[in-house]
């Protein structure tokens, strides 16, 4: 509740800024000014309501309101960026003694609103159109019996606020169509508590593969309930969770070793412990690690892990945040090398906060493992 109050006050100030800069300062006439103020007030309410969805109350009966509020948050992001640009333009115009700065303000503000709404409208479509990407990985340590093994990587579903079980069902259907051998879920499947949004992720029980579905926790699994509560719930859905653990999967007479660690930022008792996760590993065997954040890659590479699969970055989700994401995580998405280890980072299939993606299309990755020298 305190978070909603503080957030509501801060958001009210931002909406007041929009009113002053985009409506009053541009000379919007009386009736239109009143209508615009009412629209801003309604949008503010939807966003405040969205703040508590999944954690304070169930989003299910009010999901359209939550969806609208969070989508508006993406428009706000672009409006704020645009206002910064306009301020610079107006400063330059003043220094250049441009005579009609009011007209410049009106035109630039109108273009900003159109650009922000149009960009987010496109981003809603992009976020709602997940794609399957095929990636081939080679390793000389991969047994010949595992050559051609297909691993589906499904991360960052983020259901529980703007999206519910229907979105999870779409993801499950898309994965099952690919008929993978193994499915890995590198965290951030939800936003909220087990009680309130557990049903939204429940359709993952219908994931199908030859050798099973495996998961680790991301940072969002610990934001409302305890991490263990979510992992225990996933176990009831037929998902094998790895909690600083390693497992061996027998395939065609060979063994695939799969390890999983807790999230990079998780506090004790759910902090990552790579030493525990790889305990008992035979160095001559190919070992794949699930770690939610790519920032765990340097430690993994130092322990001789062959492949790390991660999510977390969303590919930046909303341009131009991809530049910040790349700086923080060392990668944005795709295949990288960290010393002798390969790192694959999926853009994820869902979206955190606004159900919007701009220049960062959601994906489900199908990794085909091949025996051979890496490129």
mmCIF file of C-alpha atoms in Angstrom, residues 30 39 44 79 91 131 188 190 198 234 237 286 289 294 303 346 374:
data_model
loop_
_atom_site.group_PDB
_atom_site.id
_atom_site.type_symbol
_atom_site.label_atom_id
_atom_site.label_comp_id
_atom_site.label_asym_id
_atom_site.label_seq_id
_atom_site.Cartn_x
_atom_site.Cartn_y
_atom_site.Cartn_z
ATOM 1 C CA UNK A 30 -10.885 25.735 -22.970
ATOM 2 C CA UNK A 39 -8.030 12.038 -19.863
ATOM 3 C CA UNK A 44 -3.175 8.389 -13.859
ATOM 4 C CA UNK A 79 6.785 11.724 -23.728
ATOM 5 C CA UNK A 91 16.794 26.684 -25.713
ATOM 6 C CA UNK A 131 8.715 -15.468 -32.769
ATOM 7 C CA UNK A 188 11.067 -14.402 -14.437
ATOM 8 C CA UNK A 190 5.675 -14.253 -13.265
ATOM 9 C CA UNK A 198 -0.394 -18.679 -9.808
ATOM 10 C CA UNK A 234 6.223 -24.920 -10.411
ATOM 11 C CA UNK A 237 3.044 -28.255 -12.508
ATOM 12 C CA UNK A 286 29.250 -31.239 -21.681
ATOM 13 C CA UNK A 289 23.986 -23.959 -16.984
ATOM 14 C CA UNK A 294 24.017 -13.073 -18.165
ATOM 15 C CA UNK A 303 34.323 -23.116 -13.550
ATOM 16 C CA UNK A 346 17.234 -14.911 -25.090
ATOM 17 C CA UNK A 374 33.044 -23.796 -32.080
#
